[in-house]
Short mmCIF file of C-alpha atoms in Angstrom, two decimals:
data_model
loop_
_atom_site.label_atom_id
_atom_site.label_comp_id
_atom_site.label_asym_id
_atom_site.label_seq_id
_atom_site.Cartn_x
_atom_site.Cartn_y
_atom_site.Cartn_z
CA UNK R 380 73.86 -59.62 -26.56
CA UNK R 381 74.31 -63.43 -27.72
CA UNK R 382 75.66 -62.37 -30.79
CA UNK R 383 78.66 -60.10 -29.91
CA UNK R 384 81.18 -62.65 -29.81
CA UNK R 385 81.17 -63.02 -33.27
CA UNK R 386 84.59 -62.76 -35.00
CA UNK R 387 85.69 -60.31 -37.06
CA UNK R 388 86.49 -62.74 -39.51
CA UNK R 389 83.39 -64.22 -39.90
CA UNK R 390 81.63 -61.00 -40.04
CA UNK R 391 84.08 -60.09 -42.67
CA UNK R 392 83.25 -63.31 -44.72
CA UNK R 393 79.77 -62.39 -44.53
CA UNK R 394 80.43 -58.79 -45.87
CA UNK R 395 83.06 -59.52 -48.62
CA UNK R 396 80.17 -62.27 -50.00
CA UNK R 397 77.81 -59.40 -50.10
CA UNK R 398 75.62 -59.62 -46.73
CA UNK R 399 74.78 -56.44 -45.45
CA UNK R 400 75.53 -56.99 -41.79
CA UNK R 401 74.57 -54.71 -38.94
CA UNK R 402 74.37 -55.27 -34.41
CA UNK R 403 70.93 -53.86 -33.17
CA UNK R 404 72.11 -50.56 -31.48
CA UNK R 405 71.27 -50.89 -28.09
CA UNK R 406 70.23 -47.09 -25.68
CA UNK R 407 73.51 -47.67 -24.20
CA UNK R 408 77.01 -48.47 -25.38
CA UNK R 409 80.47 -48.00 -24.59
CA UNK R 410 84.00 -49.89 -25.57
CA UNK R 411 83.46 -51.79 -22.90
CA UNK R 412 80.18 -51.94 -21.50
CA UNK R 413 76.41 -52.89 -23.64
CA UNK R 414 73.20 -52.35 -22.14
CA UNK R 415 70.11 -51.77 -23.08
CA UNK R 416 67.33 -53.22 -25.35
CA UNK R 417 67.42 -56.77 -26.94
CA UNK R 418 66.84 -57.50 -30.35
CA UNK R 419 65.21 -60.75 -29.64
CA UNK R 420 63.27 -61.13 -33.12
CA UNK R 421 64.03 -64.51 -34.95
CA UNK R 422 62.69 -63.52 -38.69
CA UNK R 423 63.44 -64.47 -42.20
CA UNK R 424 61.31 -62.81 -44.79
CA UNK R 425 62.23 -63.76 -49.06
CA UNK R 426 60.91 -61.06 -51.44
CA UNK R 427 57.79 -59.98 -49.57
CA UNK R 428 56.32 -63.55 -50.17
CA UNK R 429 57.26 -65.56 -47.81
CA UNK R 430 58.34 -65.20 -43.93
CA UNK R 431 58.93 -67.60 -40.84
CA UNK R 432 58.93 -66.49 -37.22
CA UNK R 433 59.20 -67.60 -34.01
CA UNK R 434 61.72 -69.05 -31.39
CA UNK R 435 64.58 -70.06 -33.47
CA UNK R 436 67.95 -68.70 -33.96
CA UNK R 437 70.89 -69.54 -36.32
CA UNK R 438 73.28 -72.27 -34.54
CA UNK R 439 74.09 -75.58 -34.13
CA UNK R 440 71.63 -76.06 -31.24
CA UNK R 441 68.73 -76.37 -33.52
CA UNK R 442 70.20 -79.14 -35.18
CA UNK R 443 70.33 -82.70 -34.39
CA UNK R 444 73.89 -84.56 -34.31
CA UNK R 445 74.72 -87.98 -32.73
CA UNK R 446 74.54 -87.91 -28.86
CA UNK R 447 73.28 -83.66 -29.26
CA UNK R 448 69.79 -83.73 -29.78
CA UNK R 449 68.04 -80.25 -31.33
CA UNK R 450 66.79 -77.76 -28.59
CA UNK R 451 62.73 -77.91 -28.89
CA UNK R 452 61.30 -74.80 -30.86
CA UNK R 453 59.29 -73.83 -33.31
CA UNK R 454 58.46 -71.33 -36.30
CA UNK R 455 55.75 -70.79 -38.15
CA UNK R 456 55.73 -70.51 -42.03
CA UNK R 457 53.36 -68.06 -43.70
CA UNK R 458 52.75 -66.57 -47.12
CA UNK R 459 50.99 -63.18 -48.52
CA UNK R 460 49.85 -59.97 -47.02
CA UNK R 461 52.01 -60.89 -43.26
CA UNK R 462 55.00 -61.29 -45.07
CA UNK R 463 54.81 -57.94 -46.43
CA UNK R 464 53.83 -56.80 -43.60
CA UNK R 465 56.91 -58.21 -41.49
CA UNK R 466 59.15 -57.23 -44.55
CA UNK R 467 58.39 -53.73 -43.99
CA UNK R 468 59.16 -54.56 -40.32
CA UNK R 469 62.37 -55.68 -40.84
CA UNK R 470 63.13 -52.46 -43.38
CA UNK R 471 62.33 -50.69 -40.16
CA UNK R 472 64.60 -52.33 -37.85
CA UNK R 473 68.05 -52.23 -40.41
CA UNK R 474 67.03 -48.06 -40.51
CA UNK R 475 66.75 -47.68 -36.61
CA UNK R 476 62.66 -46.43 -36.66
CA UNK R 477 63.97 -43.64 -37.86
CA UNK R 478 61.63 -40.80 -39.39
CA UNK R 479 61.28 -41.44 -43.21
CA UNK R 480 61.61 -45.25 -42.70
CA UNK R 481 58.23 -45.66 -44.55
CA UNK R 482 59.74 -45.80 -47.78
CA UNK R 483 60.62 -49.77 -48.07
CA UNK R 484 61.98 -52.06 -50.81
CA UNK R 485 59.26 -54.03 -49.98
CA UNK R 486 56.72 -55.25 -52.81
CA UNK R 487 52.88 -54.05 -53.34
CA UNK R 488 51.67 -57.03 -54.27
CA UNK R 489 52.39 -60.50 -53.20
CA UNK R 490 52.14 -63.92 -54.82
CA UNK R 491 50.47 -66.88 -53.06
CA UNK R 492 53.37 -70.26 -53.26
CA UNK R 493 51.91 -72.58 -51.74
CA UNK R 494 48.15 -73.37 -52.01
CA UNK R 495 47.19 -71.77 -49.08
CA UNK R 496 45.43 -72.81 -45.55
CA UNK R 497 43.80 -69.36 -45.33
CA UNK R 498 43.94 -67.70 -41.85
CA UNK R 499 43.68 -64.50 -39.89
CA UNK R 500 47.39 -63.75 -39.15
CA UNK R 501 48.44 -60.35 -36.70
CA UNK R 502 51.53 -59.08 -36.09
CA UNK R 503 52.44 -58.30 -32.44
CA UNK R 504 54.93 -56.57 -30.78
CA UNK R 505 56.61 -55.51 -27.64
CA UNK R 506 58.97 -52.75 -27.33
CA UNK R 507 58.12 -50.78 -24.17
CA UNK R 508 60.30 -47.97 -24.76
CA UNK R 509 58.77 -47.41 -28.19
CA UNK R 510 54.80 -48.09 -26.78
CA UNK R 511 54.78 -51.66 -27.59
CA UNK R 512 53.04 -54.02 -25.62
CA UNK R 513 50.84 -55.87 -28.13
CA UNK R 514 52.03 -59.72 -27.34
CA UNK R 515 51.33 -59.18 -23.51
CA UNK R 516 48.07 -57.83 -24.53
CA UNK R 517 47.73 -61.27 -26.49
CA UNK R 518 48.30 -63.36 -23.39
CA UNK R 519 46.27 -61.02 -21.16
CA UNK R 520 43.44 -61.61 -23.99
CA UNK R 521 44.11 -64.98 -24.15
CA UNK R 522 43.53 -65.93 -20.66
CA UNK R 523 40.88 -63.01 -20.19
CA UNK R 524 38.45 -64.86 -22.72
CA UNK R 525 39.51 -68.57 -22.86
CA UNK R 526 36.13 -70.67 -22.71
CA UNK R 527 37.58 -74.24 -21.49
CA UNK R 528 41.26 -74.64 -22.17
CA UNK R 529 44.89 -73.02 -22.86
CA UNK R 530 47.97 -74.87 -23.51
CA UNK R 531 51.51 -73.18 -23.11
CA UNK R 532 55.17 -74.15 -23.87
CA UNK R 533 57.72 -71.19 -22.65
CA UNK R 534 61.15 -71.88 -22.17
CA UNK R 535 61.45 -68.94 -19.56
CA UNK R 536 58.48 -69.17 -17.65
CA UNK R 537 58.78 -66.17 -14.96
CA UNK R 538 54.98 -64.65 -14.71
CA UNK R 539 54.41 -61.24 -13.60
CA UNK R 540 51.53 -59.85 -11.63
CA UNK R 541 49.51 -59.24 -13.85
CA UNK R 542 49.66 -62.36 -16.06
CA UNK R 543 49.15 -64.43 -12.87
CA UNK R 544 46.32 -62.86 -11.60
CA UNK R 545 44.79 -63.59 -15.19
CA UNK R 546 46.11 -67.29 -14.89
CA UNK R 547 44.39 -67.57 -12.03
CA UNK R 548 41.00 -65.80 -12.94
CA UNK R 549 41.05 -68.30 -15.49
CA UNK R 550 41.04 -71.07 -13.72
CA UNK R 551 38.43 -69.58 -11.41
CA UNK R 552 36.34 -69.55 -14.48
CA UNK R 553 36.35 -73.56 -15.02
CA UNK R 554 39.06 -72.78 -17.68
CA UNK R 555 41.62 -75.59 -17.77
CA UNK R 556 45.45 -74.56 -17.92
CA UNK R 557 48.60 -76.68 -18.94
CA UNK R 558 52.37 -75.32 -18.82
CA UNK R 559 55.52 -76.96 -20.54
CA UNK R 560 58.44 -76.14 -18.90
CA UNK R 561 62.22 -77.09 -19.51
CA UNK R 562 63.26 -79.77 -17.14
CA UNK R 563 66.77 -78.95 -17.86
CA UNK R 564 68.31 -75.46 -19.12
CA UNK R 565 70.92 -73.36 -20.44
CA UNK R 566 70.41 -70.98 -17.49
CA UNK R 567 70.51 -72.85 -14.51
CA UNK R 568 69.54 -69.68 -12.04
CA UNK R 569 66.53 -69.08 -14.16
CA UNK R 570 65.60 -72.91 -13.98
CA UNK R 571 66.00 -72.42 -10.04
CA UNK R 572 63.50 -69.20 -9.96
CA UNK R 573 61.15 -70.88 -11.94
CA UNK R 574 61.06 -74.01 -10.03
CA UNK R 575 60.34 -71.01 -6.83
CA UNK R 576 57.50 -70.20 -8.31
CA UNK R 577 56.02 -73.79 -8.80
CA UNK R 578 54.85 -73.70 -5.23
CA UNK R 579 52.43 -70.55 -6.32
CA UNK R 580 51.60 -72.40 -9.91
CA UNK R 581 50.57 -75.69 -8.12
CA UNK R 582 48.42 -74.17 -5.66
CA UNK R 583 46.48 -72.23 -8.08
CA UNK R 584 45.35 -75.18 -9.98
CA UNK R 585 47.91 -75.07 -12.60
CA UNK R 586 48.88 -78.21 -14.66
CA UNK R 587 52.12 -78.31 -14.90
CA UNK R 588 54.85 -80.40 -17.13
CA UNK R 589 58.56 -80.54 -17.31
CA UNK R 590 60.22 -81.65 -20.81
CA UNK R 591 63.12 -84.10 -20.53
CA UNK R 592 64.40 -84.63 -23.95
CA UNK R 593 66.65 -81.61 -24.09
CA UNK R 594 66.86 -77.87 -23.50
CA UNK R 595 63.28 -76.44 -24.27
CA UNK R 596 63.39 -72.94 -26.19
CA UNK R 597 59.92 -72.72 -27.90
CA UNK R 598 57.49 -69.78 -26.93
CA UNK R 599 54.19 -70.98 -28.16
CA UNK R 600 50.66 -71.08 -26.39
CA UNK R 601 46.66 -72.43 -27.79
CA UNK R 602 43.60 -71.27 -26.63
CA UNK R 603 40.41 -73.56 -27.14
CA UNK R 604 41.76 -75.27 -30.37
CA UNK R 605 40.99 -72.15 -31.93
CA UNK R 606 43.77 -69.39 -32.07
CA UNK R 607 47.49 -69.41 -31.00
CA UNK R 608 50.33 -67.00 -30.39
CA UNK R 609 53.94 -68.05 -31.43
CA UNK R 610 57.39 -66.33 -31.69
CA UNK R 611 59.96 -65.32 -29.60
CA UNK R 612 58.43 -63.58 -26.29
CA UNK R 613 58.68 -65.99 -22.93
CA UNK R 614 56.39 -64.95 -20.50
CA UNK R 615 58.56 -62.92 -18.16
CA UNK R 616 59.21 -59.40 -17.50
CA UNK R 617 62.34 -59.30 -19.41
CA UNK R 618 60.12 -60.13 -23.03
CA UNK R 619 57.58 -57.37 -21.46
CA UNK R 620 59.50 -54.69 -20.89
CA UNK R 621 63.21 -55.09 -21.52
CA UNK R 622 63.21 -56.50 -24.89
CA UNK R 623 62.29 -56.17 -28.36
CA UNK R 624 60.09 -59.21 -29.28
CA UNK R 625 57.64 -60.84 -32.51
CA UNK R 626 54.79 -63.16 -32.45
CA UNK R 627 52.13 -63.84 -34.51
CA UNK R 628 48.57 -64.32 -33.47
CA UNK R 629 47.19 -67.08 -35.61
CA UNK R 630 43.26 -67.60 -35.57
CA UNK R 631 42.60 -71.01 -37.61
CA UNK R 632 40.82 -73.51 -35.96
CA UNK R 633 43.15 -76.71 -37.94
CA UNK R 634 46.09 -74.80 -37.60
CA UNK R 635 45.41 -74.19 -33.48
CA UNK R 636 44.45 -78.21 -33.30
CA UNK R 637 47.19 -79.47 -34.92
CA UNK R 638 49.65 -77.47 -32.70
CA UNK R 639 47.40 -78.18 -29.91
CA UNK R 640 47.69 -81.69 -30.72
CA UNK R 641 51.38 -81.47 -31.35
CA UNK R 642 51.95 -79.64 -27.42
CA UNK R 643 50.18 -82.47 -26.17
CA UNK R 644 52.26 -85.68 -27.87
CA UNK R 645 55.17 -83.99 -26.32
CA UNK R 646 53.41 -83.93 -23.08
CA UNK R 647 52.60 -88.14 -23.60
CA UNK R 648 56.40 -88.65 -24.34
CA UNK R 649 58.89 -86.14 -23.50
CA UNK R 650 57.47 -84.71 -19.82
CA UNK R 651 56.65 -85.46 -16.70
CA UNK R 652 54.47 -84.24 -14.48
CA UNK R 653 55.19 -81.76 -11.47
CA UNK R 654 52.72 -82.73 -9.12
CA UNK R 655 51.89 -81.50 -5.39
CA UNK R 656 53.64 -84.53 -3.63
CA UNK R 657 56.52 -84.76 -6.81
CA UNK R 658 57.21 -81.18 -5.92
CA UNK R 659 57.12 -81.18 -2.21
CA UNK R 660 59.69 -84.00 -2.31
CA UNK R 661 62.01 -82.23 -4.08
CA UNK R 662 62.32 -79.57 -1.93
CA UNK R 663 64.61 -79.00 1.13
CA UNK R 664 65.06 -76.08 2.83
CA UNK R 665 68.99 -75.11 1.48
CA UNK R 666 67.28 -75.63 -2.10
CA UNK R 667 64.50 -74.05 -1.71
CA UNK R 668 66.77 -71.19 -0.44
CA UNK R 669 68.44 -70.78 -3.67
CA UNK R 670 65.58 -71.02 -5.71
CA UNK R 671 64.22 -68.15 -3.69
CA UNK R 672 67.28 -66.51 -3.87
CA UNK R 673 67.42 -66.91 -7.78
CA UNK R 674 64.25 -65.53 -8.58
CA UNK R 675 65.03 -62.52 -5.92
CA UNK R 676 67.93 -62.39 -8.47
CA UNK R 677 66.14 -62.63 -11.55
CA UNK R 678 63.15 -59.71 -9.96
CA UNK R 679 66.73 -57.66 -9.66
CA UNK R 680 67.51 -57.94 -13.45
CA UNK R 681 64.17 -57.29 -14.46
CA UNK R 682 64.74 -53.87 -12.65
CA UNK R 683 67.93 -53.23 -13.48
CA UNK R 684 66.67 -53.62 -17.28
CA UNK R 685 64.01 -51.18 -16.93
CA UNK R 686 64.39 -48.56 -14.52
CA UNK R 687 66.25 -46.33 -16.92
CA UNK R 688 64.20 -46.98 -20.02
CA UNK R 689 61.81 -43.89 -20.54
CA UNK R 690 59.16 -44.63 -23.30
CA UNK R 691 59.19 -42.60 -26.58
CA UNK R 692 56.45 -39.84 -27.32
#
């Protein structure tokens, strides 16, 4: 979707310097019309060795310039057997899934760059119309057996039944939950039906924390200092069912602490706090209307984007 305003001319560029260039194909198309799923991936893999994942696309967002400060996101860099692994994904994508797609340029054996911080890595995917629904698993998994405390940065933080009723089963359990949320944002309706739904996170014992430096992108959560999930899926419906997404599960107990550590500094000096009282000022009843009408608007899209999808066999 974000992509097709790309000129010819720089897609030309690309192609007469040798880049093999190719749109996701989507389960509906016309000349003037696009719907269906969204490539959402953000992947770079070199020679089977090396791959980085996570929120981050190509543009001048990510980068700082005077006055324009970077959006916040994150990637994580890995080496060996994953980066094969995602390789072969991404040998899968260019050829559509298509039967015979096993056959991959990618290498058998992998070299080790970097002295390595060894960890158990997993891919995980969602594609619902393929049978995908690994990273909601994750979260589902991550609340379901969380011990004392999860941390959780999303940029599009729009819940679904089931992930709330784990959120607050959590809770229930003693288990402490934080959310980072974008104080401002690219979409301002989805801001507004996320700020709806503050009413339900505050009441359920939810800490919860806006950022204030600039537009938040990053999809990243911790569980007890001891495993994470990163990459592009925002805890919605949209990355559940409507489009095609990549994490990776990382269980390392440094790695886990130092992002841990990391979610909180920006917590200390980027956020502020959405409190009971904070968030009961801010609300009148004409804006409190439109944030209930924006997330009635947002429920509509999530609809829209799957009630025609039929998963694959």
């Amino acid at each position: 979707y974000a992509s097709k305003n790309m000129s010819e001319t720089f897609i030309q560029m690309l192609k007469d310097g040798g880049v093999n260039f190719r749109f996701f194909e989507p389960l509906f198309k016309g000349n003037n019309f696009y719907f269906g799923r969204r490539l959402h991936h953000k992947l770079t893999v070199v020679d089977s060795a090396i791959a980085l994942t996570g929120g981050i696309n190509i543009g001048n967002h990510y980068n700082d310039f005077p006055g324009h400060p970077a959006w916040l996101d994150f990637a994580l860099y890995a080496e060996g057997a994953i980066a094969k692994e995602l390789c072969v994904l991404c040998c899968k994508t260019w050829k559509g899934f298509k039967p015979g797609t096993n056959v991959t340029p990618c290498k058998n054996s992998y070299q080790i760059i970097n002295e390595p911080e060894l960890a158990l890595v997993r891919m995980r995917r969602n594609d619902w119309v393929n049978s995908k629904n690994q990273i909601s698993k994750s979260y589902i998994e991550m609340m379901t057996k969380a011990n004392s405390h999860i941390s959780i940065l999303c940029s599009y933080f729009l819940p679904g039944i089931i992930i709330r009723k784990t959120i607050r089963k959590a809770i229930e359990r003693g288990v402490k939950v934080k959310v980072i949320v974008a104080g401002k944002s690219d979409l301002v309706i989805a801001k507004n039906a996320e700020r709806f739904m503050y009413d339900w996170l505050l009441r359920n014992g939810v800490e919860l924390f806006e950022y204030q430096h600039n537009i938040l992108h990053g999809k990243i959560a911790v569980c007890d200092g001891k495993w994470l999930t990163i990459g592009s899926y925002n805890i919605n419906d949209i990355s559940a069912y409507a489009s095609v997404e990549l994490n990776l599960d990382v269980n390392n107990i440094t790695i886990a602490t130092e992002a841990e550590n990391m979610l909180d500094a920006i917590i200390e000096k980027d956020c502020i706090q959405i409190s009971k009282e904070q968030h009961a000022n801010s609300k009148n009843i004409l804006r409190q209307f439109f944030r209930w009408c924006s997330y009635l608007l947002f429920r509509a899209a999530f609809l829209l984007f799957t009630f025609y999808f039929r998963q694959r066999r």
